[in-house]
Short mmCIF file of C-alpha atoms in Angstrom, two decimals:
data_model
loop_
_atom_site.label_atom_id
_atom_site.label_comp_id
_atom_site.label_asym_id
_atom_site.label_seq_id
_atom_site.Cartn_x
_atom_site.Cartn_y
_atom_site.Cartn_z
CA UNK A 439 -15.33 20.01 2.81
CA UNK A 440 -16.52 20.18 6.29
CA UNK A 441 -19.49 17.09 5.48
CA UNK A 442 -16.94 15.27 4.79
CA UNK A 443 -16.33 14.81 8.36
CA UNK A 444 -20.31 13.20 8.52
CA UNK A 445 -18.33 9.99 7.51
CA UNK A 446 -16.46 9.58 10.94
CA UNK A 447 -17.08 6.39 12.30
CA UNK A 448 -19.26 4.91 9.68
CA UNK A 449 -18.16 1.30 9.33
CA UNK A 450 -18.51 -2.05 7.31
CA UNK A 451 -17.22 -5.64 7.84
CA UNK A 452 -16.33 -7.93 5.50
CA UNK A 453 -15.90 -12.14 5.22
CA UNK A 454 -13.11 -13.79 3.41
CA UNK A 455 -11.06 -16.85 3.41
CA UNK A 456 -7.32 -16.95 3.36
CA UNK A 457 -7.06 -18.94 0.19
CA UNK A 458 -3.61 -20.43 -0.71
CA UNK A 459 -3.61 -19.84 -4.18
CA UNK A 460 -3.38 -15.84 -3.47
CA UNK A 461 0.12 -16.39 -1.55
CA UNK A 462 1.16 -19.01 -4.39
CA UNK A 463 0.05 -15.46 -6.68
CA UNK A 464 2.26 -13.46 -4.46
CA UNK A 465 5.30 -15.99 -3.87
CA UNK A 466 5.32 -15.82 -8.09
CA UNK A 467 5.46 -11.88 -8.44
CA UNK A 468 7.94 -11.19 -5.62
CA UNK A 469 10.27 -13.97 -7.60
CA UNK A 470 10.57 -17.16 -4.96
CA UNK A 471 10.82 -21.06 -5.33
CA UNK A 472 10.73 -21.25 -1.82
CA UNK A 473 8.75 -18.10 0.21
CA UNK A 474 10.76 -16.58 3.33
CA UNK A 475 7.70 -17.00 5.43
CA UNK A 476 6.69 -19.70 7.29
CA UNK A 477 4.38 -22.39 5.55
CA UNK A 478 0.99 -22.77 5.83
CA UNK A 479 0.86 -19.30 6.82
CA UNK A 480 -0.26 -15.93 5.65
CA UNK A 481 2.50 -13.63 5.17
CA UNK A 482 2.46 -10.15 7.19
CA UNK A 483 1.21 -7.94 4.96
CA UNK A 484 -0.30 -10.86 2.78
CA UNK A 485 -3.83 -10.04 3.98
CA UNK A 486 -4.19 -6.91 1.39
CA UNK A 487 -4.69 -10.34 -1.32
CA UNK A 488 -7.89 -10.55 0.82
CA UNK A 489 -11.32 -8.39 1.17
CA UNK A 490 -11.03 -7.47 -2.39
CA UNK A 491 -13.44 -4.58 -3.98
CA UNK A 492 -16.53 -5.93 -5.40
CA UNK A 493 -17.61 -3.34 -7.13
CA UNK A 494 -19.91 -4.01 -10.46
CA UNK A 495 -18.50 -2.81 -13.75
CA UNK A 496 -21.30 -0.44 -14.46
CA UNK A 497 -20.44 1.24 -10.99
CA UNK A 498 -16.84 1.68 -12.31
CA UNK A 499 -15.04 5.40 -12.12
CA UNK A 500 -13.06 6.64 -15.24
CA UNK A 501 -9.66 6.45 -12.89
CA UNK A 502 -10.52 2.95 -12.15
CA UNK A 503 -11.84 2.41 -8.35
CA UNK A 504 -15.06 2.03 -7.99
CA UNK A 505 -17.63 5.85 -7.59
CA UNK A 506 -17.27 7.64 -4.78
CA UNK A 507 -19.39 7.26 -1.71
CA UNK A 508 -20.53 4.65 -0.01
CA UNK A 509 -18.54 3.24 2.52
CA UNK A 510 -15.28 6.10 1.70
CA UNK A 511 -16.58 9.91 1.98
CA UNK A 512 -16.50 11.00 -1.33
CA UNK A 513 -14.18 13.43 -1.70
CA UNK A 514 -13.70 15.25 -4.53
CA UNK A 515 -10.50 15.42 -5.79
CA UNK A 516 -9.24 12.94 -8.09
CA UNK A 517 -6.18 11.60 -7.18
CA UNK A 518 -6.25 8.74 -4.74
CA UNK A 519 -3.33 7.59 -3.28
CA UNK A 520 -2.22 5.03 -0.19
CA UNK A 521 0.12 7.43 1.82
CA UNK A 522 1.01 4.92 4.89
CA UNK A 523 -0.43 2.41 7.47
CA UNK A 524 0.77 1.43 10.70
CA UNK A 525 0.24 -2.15 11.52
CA UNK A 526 0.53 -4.35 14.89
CA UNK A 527 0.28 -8.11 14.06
CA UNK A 528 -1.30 -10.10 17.18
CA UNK A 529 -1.33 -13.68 15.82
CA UNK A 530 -0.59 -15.68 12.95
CA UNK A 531 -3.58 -16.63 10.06
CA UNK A 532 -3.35 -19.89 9.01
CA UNK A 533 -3.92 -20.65 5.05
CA UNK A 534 -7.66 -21.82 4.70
CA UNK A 535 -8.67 -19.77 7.89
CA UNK A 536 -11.92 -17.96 7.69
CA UNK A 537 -11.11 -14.55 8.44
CA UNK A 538 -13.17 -10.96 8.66
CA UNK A 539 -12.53 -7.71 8.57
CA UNK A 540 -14.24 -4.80 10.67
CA UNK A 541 -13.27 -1.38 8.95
CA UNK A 542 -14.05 2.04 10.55
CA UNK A 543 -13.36 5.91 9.33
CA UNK A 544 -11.37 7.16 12.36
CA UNK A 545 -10.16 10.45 10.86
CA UNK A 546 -11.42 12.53 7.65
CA UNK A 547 -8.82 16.19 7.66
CA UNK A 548 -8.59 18.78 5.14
CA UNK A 549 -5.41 19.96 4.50
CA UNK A 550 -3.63 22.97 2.36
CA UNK A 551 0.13 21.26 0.72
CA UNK A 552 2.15 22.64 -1.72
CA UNK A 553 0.52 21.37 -4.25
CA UNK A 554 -2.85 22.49 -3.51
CA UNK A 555 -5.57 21.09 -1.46
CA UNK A 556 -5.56 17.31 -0.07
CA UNK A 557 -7.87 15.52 2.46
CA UNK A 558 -6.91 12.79 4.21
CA UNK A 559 -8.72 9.65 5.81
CA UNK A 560 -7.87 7.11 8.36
CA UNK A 561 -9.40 3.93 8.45
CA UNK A 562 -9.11 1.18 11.13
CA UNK A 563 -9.22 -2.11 9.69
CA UNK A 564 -9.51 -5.27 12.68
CA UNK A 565 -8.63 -8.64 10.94
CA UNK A 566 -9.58 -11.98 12.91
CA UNK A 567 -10.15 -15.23 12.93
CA UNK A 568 -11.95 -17.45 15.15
CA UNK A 569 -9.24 -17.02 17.66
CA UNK A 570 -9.66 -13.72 17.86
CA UNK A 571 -8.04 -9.97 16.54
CA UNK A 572 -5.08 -11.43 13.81
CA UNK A 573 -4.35 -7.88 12.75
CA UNK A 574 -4.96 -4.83 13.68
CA UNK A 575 -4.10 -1.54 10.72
CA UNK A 576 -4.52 2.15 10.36
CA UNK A 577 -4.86 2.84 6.73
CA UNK A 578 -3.87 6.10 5.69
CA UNK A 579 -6.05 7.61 2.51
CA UNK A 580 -4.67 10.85 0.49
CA UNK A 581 -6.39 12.80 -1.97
CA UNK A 582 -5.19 15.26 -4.19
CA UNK A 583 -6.00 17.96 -6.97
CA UNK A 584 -4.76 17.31 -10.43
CA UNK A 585 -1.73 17.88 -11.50
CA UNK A 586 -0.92 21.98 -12.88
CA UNK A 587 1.53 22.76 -15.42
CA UNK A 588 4.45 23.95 -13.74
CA UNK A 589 4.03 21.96 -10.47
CA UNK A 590 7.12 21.61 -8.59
CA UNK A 591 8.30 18.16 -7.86
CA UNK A 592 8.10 16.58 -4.97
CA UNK A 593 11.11 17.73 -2.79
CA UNK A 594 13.97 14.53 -2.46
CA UNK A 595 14.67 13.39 1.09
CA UNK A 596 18.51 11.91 1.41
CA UNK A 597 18.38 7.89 3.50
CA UNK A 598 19.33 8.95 6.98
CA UNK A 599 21.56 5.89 7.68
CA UNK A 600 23.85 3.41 5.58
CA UNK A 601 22.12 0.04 4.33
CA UNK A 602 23.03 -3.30 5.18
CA UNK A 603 20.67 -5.29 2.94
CA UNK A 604 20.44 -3.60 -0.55
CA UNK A 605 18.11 -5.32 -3.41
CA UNK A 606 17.43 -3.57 -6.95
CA UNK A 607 14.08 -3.85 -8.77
CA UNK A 608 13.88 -2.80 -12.27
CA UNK A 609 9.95 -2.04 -12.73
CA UNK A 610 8.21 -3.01 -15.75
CA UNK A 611 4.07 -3.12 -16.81
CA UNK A 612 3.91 -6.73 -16.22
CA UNK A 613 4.91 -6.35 -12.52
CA UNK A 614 2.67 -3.78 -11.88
CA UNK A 615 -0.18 -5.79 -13.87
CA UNK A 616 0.08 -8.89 -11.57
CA UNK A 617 0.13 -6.67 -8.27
CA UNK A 618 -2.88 -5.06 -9.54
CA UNK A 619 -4.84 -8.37 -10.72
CA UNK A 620 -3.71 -10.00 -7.19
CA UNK A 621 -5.11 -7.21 -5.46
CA UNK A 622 -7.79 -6.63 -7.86
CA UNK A 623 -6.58 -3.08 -7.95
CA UNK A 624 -8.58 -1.46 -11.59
CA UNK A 625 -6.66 1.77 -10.74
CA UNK A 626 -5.50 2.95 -14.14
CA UNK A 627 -2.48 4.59 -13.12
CA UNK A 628 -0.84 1.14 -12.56
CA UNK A 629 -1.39 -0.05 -16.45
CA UNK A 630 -3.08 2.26 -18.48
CA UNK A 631 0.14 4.44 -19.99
CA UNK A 632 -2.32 7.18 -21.54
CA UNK A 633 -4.28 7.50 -18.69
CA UNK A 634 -1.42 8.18 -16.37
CA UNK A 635 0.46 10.93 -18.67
CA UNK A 636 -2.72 12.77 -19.91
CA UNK A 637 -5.40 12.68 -17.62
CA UNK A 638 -3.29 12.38 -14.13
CA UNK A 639 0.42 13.72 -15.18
CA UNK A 640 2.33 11.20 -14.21
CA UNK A 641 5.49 10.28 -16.23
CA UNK A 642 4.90 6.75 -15.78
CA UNK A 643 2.84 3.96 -14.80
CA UNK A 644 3.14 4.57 -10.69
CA UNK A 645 4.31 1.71 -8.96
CA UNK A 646 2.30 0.36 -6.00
CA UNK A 647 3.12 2.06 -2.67
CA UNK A 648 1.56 -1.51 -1.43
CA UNK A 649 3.77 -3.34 -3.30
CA UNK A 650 6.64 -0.89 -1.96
CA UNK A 651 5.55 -2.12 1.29
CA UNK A 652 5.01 -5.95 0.50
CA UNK A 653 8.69 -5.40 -0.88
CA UNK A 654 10.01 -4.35 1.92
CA UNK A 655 8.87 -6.65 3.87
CA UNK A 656 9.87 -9.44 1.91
CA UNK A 657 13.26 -7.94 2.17
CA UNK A 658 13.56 -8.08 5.81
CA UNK A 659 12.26 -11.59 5.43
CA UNK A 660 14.67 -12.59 2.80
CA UNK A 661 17.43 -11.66 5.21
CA UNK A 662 15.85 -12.59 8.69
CA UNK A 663 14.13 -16.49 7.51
CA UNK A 664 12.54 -17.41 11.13
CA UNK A 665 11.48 -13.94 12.47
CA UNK A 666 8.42 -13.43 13.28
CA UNK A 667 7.30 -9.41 12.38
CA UNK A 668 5.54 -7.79 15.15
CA UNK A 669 4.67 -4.30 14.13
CA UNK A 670 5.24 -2.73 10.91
CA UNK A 671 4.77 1.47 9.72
CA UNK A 672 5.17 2.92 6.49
CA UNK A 673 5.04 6.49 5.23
CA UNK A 674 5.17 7.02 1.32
CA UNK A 675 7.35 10.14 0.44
CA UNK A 676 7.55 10.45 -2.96
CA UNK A 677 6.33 8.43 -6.36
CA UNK A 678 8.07 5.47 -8.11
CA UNK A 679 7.49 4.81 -11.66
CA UNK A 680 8.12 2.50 -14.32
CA UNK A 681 10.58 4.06 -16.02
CA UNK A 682 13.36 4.05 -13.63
CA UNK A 683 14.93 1.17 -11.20
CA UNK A 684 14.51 1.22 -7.57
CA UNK A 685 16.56 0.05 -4.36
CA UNK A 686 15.14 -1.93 -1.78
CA UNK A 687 16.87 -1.04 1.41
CA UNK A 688 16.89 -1.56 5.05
CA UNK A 689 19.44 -1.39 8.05
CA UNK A 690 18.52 -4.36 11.40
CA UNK A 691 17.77 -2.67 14.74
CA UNK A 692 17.67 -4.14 18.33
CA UNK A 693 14.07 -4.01 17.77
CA UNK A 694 13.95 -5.57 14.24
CA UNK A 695 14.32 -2.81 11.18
CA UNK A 696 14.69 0.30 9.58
CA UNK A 697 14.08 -0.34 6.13
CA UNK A 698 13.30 1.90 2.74
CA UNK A 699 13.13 2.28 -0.68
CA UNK A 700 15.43 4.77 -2.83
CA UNK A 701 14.47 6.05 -6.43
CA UNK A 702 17.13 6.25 -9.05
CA UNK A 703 18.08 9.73 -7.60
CA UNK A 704 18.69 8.19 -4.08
CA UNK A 705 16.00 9.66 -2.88
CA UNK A 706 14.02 7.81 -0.17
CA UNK A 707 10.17 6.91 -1.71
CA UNK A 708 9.33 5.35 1.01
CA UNK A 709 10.41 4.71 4.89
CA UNK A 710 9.50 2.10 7.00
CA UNK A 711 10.15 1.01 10.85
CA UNK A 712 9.38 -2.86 11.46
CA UNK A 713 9.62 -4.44 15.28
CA UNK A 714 10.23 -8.49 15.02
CA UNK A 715 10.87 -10.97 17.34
CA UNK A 716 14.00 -13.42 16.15
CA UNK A 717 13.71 -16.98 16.57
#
């Protein structure tokens, strides 16, 4: 996989605008009347509703996301997931702004797991508006082989501390559909039952590790109105799937949060470390 690494620092930029009726979309599927963040204002996190693929139909992979190639070295394995970001948020974007977005492949690495081989890619993403940098975000990109017969699961990670703020989400198809259509996301694993259990192995439809993310963010929101989020990392650890509830966690710091999300064994799918600034 070594040419792989000919796609370090390729890069593309992208225009947008930060149109309201996305965060009206995303204020629906994360159940609020009123929206925890402030108004007029994109939520942190909210710019993944933004710089959506534009790929054509015709140019559409059997999985869902567009071929591979292009601007993402096309690796070939064939299961793509998100597997973290780290994020530093430098100013607010307004509703209506204009905003772009500068992405660059930092990192491309081979790798030998447990269950088999996986490459991973790290792409810098600069949001701005006219006033300058909004957002900077290291996307982390991992691919996988298939699943085997007989492939262990993923080993369960106990939470390492007690939560404070608790919330339950009971996952259905129509959740995952309205992520997916906000974020234009045509991955089939999200919807397409069949797909996910016979092509990819999964026992479910997999739930979003954006949406994870979004949701724990919205959770630190829900209990902190007025804060304004700094910094935000993510790691996923494990899958979440339709078929079984999941628990929204977190625990404040003197920094901001620990927050994470628990399967219906307790074990942690996700972990997250947020750094806020309290009004």
């Amino acid at each position: 996989m070594d040419h792989l690494r000919d796609w370090i620092g390729r890069s593309e930029s992208a225009e947008d605008v930060a149109a309201p009726v996305a965060l009206t979309g995303l204020a629906a599927t994360l159940d609020h009347d009123n929206p925890p963040w402030p108004a007029g204002e994109v939520p942190p996190l909210g710019h993944w509703l933004y710089f959506l693929p534009k790929a054509l139909q015709r140019d559409i992979a059997e999985d869902g996301h567009p071929h591979k190639g292009g601007f993402l070295p096309p690796v070939e394995l064939p299961r793509r997931m998100w597997a973290g970001d780290t994020l530093t948020f430098h100013r607010p974007i307004r509703s209506g702004e204009a905003i772009t977005r500068r992405s660059t492949i930092e990192e491309v690495t081979p790798k030998e797991g447990r269950s088999g081989r996986m490459v991973f890619v790290k792409v810098r993403h600069e949001i701005s508006t006219a006033a300058g940098v909004a957002i900077t975000e290291f996307h982390d990109i991992v691919y996988r082989e298939a699943a085997k017969p007989g492939d262990a699961p993923v080993p369960g990670e106990r939470p390492a501390g007690e939560a404070v703020w608790q919330r339950r989400i009971q996952p259905d198809p129509v959740l995952l559909f309205r992520y997916s259509a906000l974020t234009f996301n045509g991955h089939r694993i999200h919807y397409d039952r069949d797909y996910c259990r016979d092509v990819e192995g999964y026992p479910g439809l997999v739930f979003h590790g954006p949406l994870s993310a979004t949701m724990l963010m919205d959770l630190f929101l829900r209990e902190n109105p007025g804060a304004r989020v700094t910094g935000f990392r993510f790691r996923a650890k494990r899958p979440l799937f339709d078929i079984h509830p999941l628990t929204l966690c977190g625990a404040p710091t003197a920094t901001g949060a620990t927050l994470w999300v628990t399967d219906h064994e307790g074990f942690v799918a996700m972990s997250a470390e947020l750094e806020a600034e309290r009004s």
